[in-house]
Amino acid sequence: RYNANTVYKSLLVTFRKTKWPVITAGYQPASQFTAVGNDVYENHYQSFMASASHQYKLGLIKATSVVMMSRFYNDKTDTGLVYYNSSNFFWNQTFQFSFFSMNMNMARMKNGEHDLVVMEEGISSSFLKQFHAGFAVKINNLNRLVTRIGFNTNARVSIPKIGELDLWMEQSYLPSTQATLFQYRSYNLSLTRYF
């Protein structure tokens, strides 16, 4: 017999002021109780995060910058997560032009066993008021030894009187417990109708 119960608590503080970046900081301790037969196990972890985001103009170009850092405080024995006891950094830069937008992302996760860097650059565009499409290339590097290139693509079509048809596909790589990257593919097709 298996049973699990998770308790989350969180504290989040946000600073907002006109024409200033939005700054957020948060702390989240959590615990999970797991019962296997008559034995009860308790796993703990804590996480801290801070982020800053800012929207601004560069001439006629609209731009958005986001920086986020987080830290997980736990041990390999506390969780099955590959990202245990890790420091994480994420940066995103988006430029919105008249007919298309470009974005760049960089993420890094580092702990005692893994140093994963993922860089992504993408472009998307809307045309004829009914179609939207995007494509991005992702470079995944693990421990400065293994590099794999993935991608994601998406398309959205607005169909009058029916709704929006969305297609999303991704081929990327995740770190494994064997200190290598394994490939995964994900597909999503959805239809949204508004009443």
PDB file of C-alpha atoms in Angstrom:
ATOM      1  CA  ARG A   1       0.000   0.000   0.000  1.00  0.00           C
ATOM      2  CA  TYR A   2       1.318   3.435  -0.962  1.00  0.00           C
ATOM      3  CA  ASN A   3       0.031   6.799   0.191  1.00  0.00           C
ATOM      4  CA  ALA A   4       1.526  10.306   0.002  1.00  0.00           C
ATOM      5  CA  ASN A   5       0.665  13.707   1.429  1.00  0.00           C
ATOM      6  CA  THR A   6       2.464  16.979   0.620  1.00  0.00           C
ATOM      7  CA  VAL A   7       2.322  20.222   2.618  1.00  0.00           C
ATOM      8  CA  TYR A   8       3.357  23.505   0.954  1.00  0.00           C
ATOM      9  CA  LYS A   9       3.908  26.850   2.650  1.00  0.00           C
ATOM     10  CA  SER A  10       5.120  29.978   0.909  1.00  0.00           C
ATOM     11  CA  LEU A  11       6.074  33.588   1.504  1.00  0.00           C
ATOM     12  CA  LEU A  12       6.201  35.940  -1.485  1.00  0.00           C
ATOM     13  CA  VAL A  13       7.060  39.659  -1.587  1.00  0.00           C
ATOM     14  CA  THR A  14       6.673  41.840  -4.706  1.00  0.00           C
ATOM     15  CA  PHE A  15       7.839  45.419  -5.339  1.00  0.00           C
ATOM     16  CA  ARG A  16       6.143  47.428  -8.117  1.00  0.00           C
ATOM     17  CA  LYS A  17       6.672  51.033  -9.136  1.00  0.00           C
ATOM     18  CA  THR A  18       5.825  52.760 -12.419  1.00  0.00           C
ATOM     19  CA  LYS A  19       8.689  52.586 -14.945  1.00  0.00           C
ATOM     20  CA  TRP A  20      10.778  50.449 -12.568  1.00  0.00           C
ATOM     21  CA  PRO A  21      11.468  46.723 -12.815  1.00  0.00           C
ATOM     22  CA  VAL A  22       9.079  44.446 -10.925  1.00  0.00           C
ATOM     23  CA  ILE A  23      11.086  42.646  -8.223  1.00  0.00           C
ATOM     24  CA  THR A  24       9.846  39.510  -6.491  1.00  0.00           C
ATOM     25  CA  ALA A  25      11.399  37.362  -3.775  1.00  0.00           C
ATOM     26  CA  GLY A  26       9.971  34.227  -2.208  1.00  0.00           C
ATOM     27  CA  TYR A  27      10.656  31.369   0.182  1.00  0.00           C
ATOM     28  CA  GLN A  28       8.898  27.993   0.123  1.00  0.00           C
ATOM     29  CA  PRO A  29       9.530  25.218   2.612  1.00  0.00           C
ATOM     30  CA  ALA A  30       7.725  21.939   1.871  1.00  0.00           C
ATOM     31  CA  SER A  31       7.480  18.469   3.313  1.00  0.00           C
ATOM     32  CA  GLN A  32       6.104  15.234   1.961  1.00  0.00           C
ATOM     33  CA  PHE A  33       4.887  12.293   4.013  1.00  0.00           C
ATOM     34  CA  THR A  34       4.906   8.960   2.216  1.00  0.00           C
ATOM     35  CA  ALA A  35       3.472   5.757   3.625  1.00  0.00           C
ATOM     36  CA  VAL A  36       4.649   2.445   2.229  1.00  0.00           C
ATOM     37  CA  GLY A  37       2.841  -0.318   4.089  1.00  0.00           C
ATOM     38  CA  ASN A  38       3.210   0.485   7.789  1.00  0.00           C
ATOM     39  CA  ASP A  39       6.330   2.657   7.351  1.00  0.00           C
ATOM     40  CA  VAL A  40       6.053   6.458   7.080  1.00  0.00           C
ATOM     41  CA  TYR A  41       8.820   8.520   5.450  1.00  0.00           C
ATOM     42  CA  GLU A  42       9.119  12.304   5.575  1.00  0.00           C
ATOM     43  CA  ASN A  43      11.029  14.256   2.907  1.00  0.00           C
ATOM     44  CA  HIS A  44      11.867  17.950   3.305  1.00  0.00           C
ATOM     45  CA  TYR A  45      13.061  20.593   0.911  1.00  0.00           C
ATOM     46  CA  GLN A  46      13.247  24.370   0.897  1.00  0.00           C
ATOM     47  CA  SER A  47      13.475  26.748  -2.019  1.00  0.00           C
ATOM     48  CA  PHE A  48      14.307  30.424  -2.354  1.00  0.00           C
ATOM     49  CA  MET A  49      13.702  32.502  -5.482  1.00  0.00           C
ATOM     50  CA  ALA A  50      14.201  36.089  -6.620  1.00  0.00           C
ATOM     51  CA  SER A  51      13.272  37.661  -9.946  1.00  0.00           C
ATOM     52  CA  ALA A  52      13.272  41.000 -11.731  1.00  0.00           C
ATOM     53  CA  SER A  53      11.350  41.825 -14.906  1.00  0.00           C
ATOM     54  CA  HIS A  54      11.172  45.043 -16.888  1.00  0.00           C
ATOM     55  CA  GLN A  55       9.266  46.194 -19.975  1.00  0.00           C
ATOM     56  CA  TYR A  56      10.687  49.137 -21.899  1.00  0.00           C
ATOM     57  CA  LYS A  57      11.150  50.640 -25.368  1.00  0.00           C
ATOM     58  CA  LEU A  58      14.251  50.885 -27.525  1.00  0.00           C
ATOM     59  CA  GLY A  59      13.139  53.425 -30.115  1.00  0.00           C
ATOM     60  CA  LEU A  60      10.104  51.803 -31.781  1.00  0.00           C
ATOM     61  CA  ILE A  61      10.972  48.316 -30.472  1.00  0.00           C
ATOM     62  CA  LYS A  62       9.226  46.970 -27.382  1.00  0.00           C
ATOM     63  CA  ALA A  63      11.534  44.941 -25.155  1.00  0.00           C
ATOM     64  CA  THR A  64      11.156  42.775 -22.067  1.00  0.00           C
ATOM     65  CA  SER A  65      13.956  41.518 -19.827  1.00  0.00           C
ATOM     66  CA  VAL A  66      13.553  38.874 -17.121  1.00  0.00           C
ATOM     67  CA  VAL A  67      16.183  37.565 -14.698  1.00  0.00           C
ATOM     68  CA  MET A  68      15.393  34.875 -12.138  1.00  0.00           C
ATOM     69  CA  MET A  69      17.495  33.007  -9.593  1.00  0.00           C
ATOM     70  CA  SER A  70      16.439  30.160  -7.345  1.00  0.00           C
ATOM     71  CA  ARG A  71      18.067  27.823  -4.858  1.00  0.00           C
ATOM     72  CA  PHE A  72      16.845  24.432  -3.693  1.00  0.00           C
ATOM     73  CA  TYR A  73      18.014  23.244  -0.282  1.00  0.00           C
ATOM     74  CA  ASN A  74      17.662  19.493  -0.050  1.00  0.00           C
ATOM     75  CA  ASP A  75      19.693  16.314  -0.340  1.00  0.00           C
ATOM     76  CA  LYS A  76      19.785  13.471  -2.848  1.00  0.00           C
ATOM     77  CA  THR A  77      18.247  11.177  -0.247  1.00  0.00           C
ATOM     78  CA  ASP A  78      15.350  13.615   0.328  1.00  0.00           C
ATOM     79  CA  THR A  79      14.006  13.508  -3.198  1.00  0.00           C
ATOM     80  CA  GLY A  80      14.106  11.729  -6.520  1.00  0.00           C
ATOM     81  CA  LEU A  81      14.716  15.035  -8.337  1.00  0.00           C
ATOM     82  CA  VAL A  82      17.818  15.268 -10.493  1.00  0.00           C
ATOM     83  CA  TYR A  83      17.978  18.980  -9.574  1.00  0.00           C
ATOM     84  CA  TYR A  84      18.484  18.376  -5.840  1.00  0.00           C
ATOM     85  CA  ASN A  85      20.407  21.011  -3.828  1.00  0.00           C
ATOM     86  CA  SER A  86      20.815  23.143  -6.944  1.00  0.00           C
ATOM     87  CA  SER A  87      21.424  26.776  -7.827  1.00  0.00           C
ATOM     88  CA  ASN A  88      19.399  27.916 -10.823  1.00  0.00           C
ATOM     89  CA  PHE A  89      19.681  30.963 -13.059  1.00  0.00           C
ATOM     90  CA  PHE A  90      17.332  32.027 -15.875  1.00  0.00           C
ATOM     91  CA  TRP A  91      17.545  35.002 -18.263  1.00  0.00           C
ATOM     92  CA  ASN A  92      15.080  35.955 -21.004  1.00  0.00           C
ATOM     93  CA  GLN A  93      15.245  38.810 -23.494  1.00  0.00           C
ATOM     94  CA  THR A  94      12.372  39.526 -25.890  1.00  0.00           C
ATOM     95  CA  PHE A  95      12.202  42.080 -28.707  1.00  0.00           C
ATOM     96  CA  GLN A  96       8.841  42.882 -30.310  1.00  0.00           C
ATOM     97  CA  PHE A  97       9.081  44.283 -33.838  1.00  0.00           C
ATOM     98  CA  SER A  98       6.173  45.291 -36.108  1.00  0.00           C
ATOM     99  CA  PHE A  99       5.730  41.929 -37.834  1.00  0.00           C
ATOM    100  CA  PHE A 100       7.626  39.458 -35.661  1.00  0.00           C
ATOM    101  CA  SER A 101       9.229  38.956 -32.268  1.00  0.00           C
ATOM    102  CA  MET A 102      12.534  37.423 -31.216  1.00  0.00           C
ATOM    103  CA  ASN A 103      13.481  35.950 -27.882  1.00  0.00           C
ATOM    104  CA  MET A 104      16.621  34.582 -26.290  1.00  0.00           C
ATOM    105  CA  ASN A 105      16.782  32.429 -23.153  1.00  0.00           C
ATOM    106  CA  MET A 106      19.622  31.102 -21.086  1.00  0.00           C
ATOM    107  CA  ALA A 107      19.163  28.771 -18.125  1.00  0.00           C
ATOM    108  CA  ARG A 108      21.737  27.126 -15.879  1.00  0.00           C
ATOM    109  CA  MET A 109      21.234  24.506 -13.175  1.00  0.00           C
ATOM    110  CA  LYS A 110      24.212  23.544 -11.052  1.00  0.00           C
ATOM    111  CA  ASN A 111      24.604  21.146  -8.152  1.00  0.00           C
ATOM    112  CA  GLY A 112      27.295  18.713  -7.016  1.00  0.00           C
ATOM    113  CA  GLU A 113      26.771  16.300  -9.923  1.00  0.00           C
ATOM    114  CA  HIS A 114      25.256  18.311 -12.759  1.00  0.00           C
ATOM    115  CA  ASP A 115      26.051  21.564 -14.533  1.00  0.00           C
ATOM    116  CA  LEU A 116      23.331  21.970 -17.159  1.00  0.00           C
ATOM    117  CA  VAL A 117      23.249  24.982 -19.489  1.00  0.00           C
ATOM    118  CA  VAL A 118      20.385  25.452 -21.966  1.00  0.00           C
ATOM    119  CA  MET A 119      20.472  28.286 -24.516  1.00  0.00           C
ATOM    120  CA  GLU A 120      17.509  28.993 -26.764  1.00  0.00           C
ATOM    121  CA  GLU A 121      16.853  31.467 -29.537  1.00  0.00           C
ATOM    122  CA  GLY A 122      13.522  31.750 -31.283  1.00  0.00           C
ATOM    123  CA  ILE A 123      11.411  33.803 -33.642  1.00  0.00           C
ATOM    124  CA  SER A 124       7.640  34.034 -34.015  1.00  0.00           C
ATOM    125  CA  SER A 125       5.257  35.962 -36.216  1.00  0.00           C
ATOM    126  CA  SER A 126       1.557  36.593 -36.739  1.00  0.00           C
ATOM    127  CA  PHE A 127       0.214  37.065 -40.227  1.00  0.00           C
ATOM    128  CA  LEU A 128      -3.165  37.494 -41.958  1.00  0.00           C
ATOM    129  CA  LYS A 129      -4.684  38.071 -38.466  1.00  0.00           C
ATOM    130  CA  GLN A 130      -5.482  34.357 -38.233  1.00  0.00           C
ATOM    131  CA  PHE A 131      -2.113  32.608 -38.196  1.00  0.00           C
ATOM    132  CA  HIS A 132       0.706  32.607 -35.682  1.00  0.00           C
ATOM    133  CA  ALA A 133       3.834  30.466 -35.949  1.00  0.00           C
ATOM    134  CA  GLY A 134       7.135  30.197 -34.102  1.00  0.00           C
ATOM    135  CA  PHE A 135      10.345  28.212 -34.106  1.00  0.00           C
ATOM    136  CA  ALA A 136      13.263  28.001 -31.664  1.00  0.00           C
ATOM    137  CA  VAL A 137      16.587  26.158 -31.453  1.00  0.00           C
ATOM    138  CA  LYS A 138      17.833  24.876 -28.081  1.00  0.00           C
ATOM    139  CA  ILE A 139      21.456  24.021 -27.274  1.00  0.00           C
ATOM    140  CA  ASN A 140      21.791  21.742 -24.235  1.00  0.00           C
ATOM    141  CA  ASN A 141      25.179  21.224 -22.566  1.00  0.00           C
ATOM    142  CA  LEU A 142      25.778  18.973 -19.565  1.00  0.00           C
ATOM    143  CA  ASN A 143      28.956  19.211 -17.474  1.00  0.00           C
ATOM    144  CA  ARG A 144      30.745  20.869 -20.420  1.00  0.00           C
ATOM    145  CA  LEU A 145      31.112  17.385 -21.928  1.00  0.00           C
ATOM    146  CA  VAL A 146      27.858  16.490 -23.676  1.00  0.00           C
ATOM    147  CA  THR A 147      26.116  18.859 -26.123  1.00  0.00           C
ATOM    148  CA  ARG A 148      22.820  18.148 -27.890  1.00  0.00           C
ATOM    149  CA  ILE A 149      20.716  20.413 -30.102  1.00  0.00           C
ATOM    150  CA  GLY A 150      16.936  20.394 -29.844  1.00  0.00           C
ATOM    151  CA  PHE A 151      14.099  22.560 -31.102  1.00  0.00           C
ATOM    152  CA  ASN A 152      10.500  23.543 -30.538  1.00  0.00           C
ATOM    153  CA  THR A 153       7.875  24.811 -32.922  1.00  0.00           C
ATOM    154  CA  ASN A 154       4.315  26.042 -32.557  1.00  0.00           C
ATOM    155  CA  ALA A 155       1.446  27.198 -34.712  1.00  0.00           C
ATOM    156  CA  ARG A 156      -1.953  28.678 -33.963  1.00  0.00           C
ATOM    157  CA  VAL A 157      -4.836  29.129 -36.413  1.00  0.00           C
ATOM    158  CA  SER A 158      -7.958  31.113 -35.575  1.00  0.00           C
ATOM    159  CA  ILE A 159     -10.969  29.541 -37.273  1.00  0.00           C
ATOM    160  CA  PRO A 160     -14.051  31.790 -37.369  1.00  0.00           C
ATOM    161  CA  LYS A 161     -17.080  30.427 -35.452  1.00  0.00           C
ATOM    162  CA  ILE A 162     -15.050  27.380 -34.323  1.00  0.00           C
ATOM    163  CA  GLY A 163     -12.133  28.586 -32.179  1.00  0.00           C
ATOM    164  CA  GLU A 164      -8.342  28.379 -32.050  1.00  0.00           C
ATOM    165  CA  LEU A 165      -6.382  25.327 -33.157  1.00  0.00           C
ATOM    166  CA  ASP A 166      -2.958  25.071 -31.489  1.00  0.00           C
ATOM    167  CA  LEU A 167      -0.101  22.740 -32.386  1.00  0.00           C
ATOM    168  CA  TRP A 168       3.062  22.548 -30.297  1.00  0.00           C
ATOM    169  CA  MET A 169       6.022  20.199 -30.685  1.00  0.00           C
ATOM    170  CA  GLU A 170       9.352  19.967 -28.866  1.00  0.00           C
ATOM    171  CA  GLN A 171      12.415  17.773 -29.070  1.00  0.00           C
ATOM    172  CA  SER A 172      14.837  18.437 -26.268  1.00  0.00           C
ATOM    173  CA  TYR A 173      17.160  16.784 -23.764  1.00  0.00           C
ATOM    174  CA  LEU A 174      17.113  16.260 -20.011  1.00  0.00           C
ATOM    175  CA  PRO A 175      19.893  15.162 -17.656  1.00  0.00           C
ATOM    176  CA  SER A 176      19.764  11.588 -16.416  1.00  0.00           C
ATOM    177  CA  THR A 177      21.159   9.997 -13.279  1.00  0.00           C
ATOM    178  CA  GLN A 178      23.906   8.486 -15.486  1.00  0.00           C
ATOM    179  CA  ALA A 179      25.382  11.995 -16.133  1.00  0.00           C
ATOM    180  CA  THR A 180      24.237  12.099 -19.752  1.00  0.00           C
ATOM    181  CA  LEU A 181      21.428  13.732 -21.723  1.00  0.00           C
ATOM    182  CA  PHE A 182      18.471  11.711 -22.906  1.00  0.00           C
ATOM    183  CA  GLN A 183      16.153  12.839 -25.660  1.00  0.00           C
ATOM    184  CA  TYR A 184      12.468  13.428 -25.134  1.00  0.00           C
ATOM    185  CA  ARG A 185       9.781  14.492 -27.547  1.00  0.00           C
ATOM    186  CA  SER A 186       6.558  16.190 -26.662  1.00  0.00           C
ATOM    187  CA  TYR A 187       3.532  16.945 -28.848  1.00  0.00           C
ATOM    188  CA  ASN A 188       0.356  18.864 -28.096  1.00  0.00           C
ATOM    189  CA  LEU A 189      -2.685  19.525 -30.262  1.00  0.00           C
ATOM    190  CA  SER A 190      -5.589  21.489 -28.800  1.00  0.00           C
ATOM    191  CA  LEU A 191      -8.756  23.231 -29.879  1.00  0.00           C
ATOM    192  CA  THR A 192     -10.066  26.136 -27.798  1.00  0.00           C
ATOM    193  CA  ARG A 193     -13.531  27.509 -28.285  1.00  0.00           C
ATOM    194  CA  TYR A 194     -14.842  30.669 -26.638  1.00  0.00           C
ATOM    195  CA  PHE A 195     -18.547  31.003 -25.857  1.00  0.00           C
TER     196      PHE A 195
END
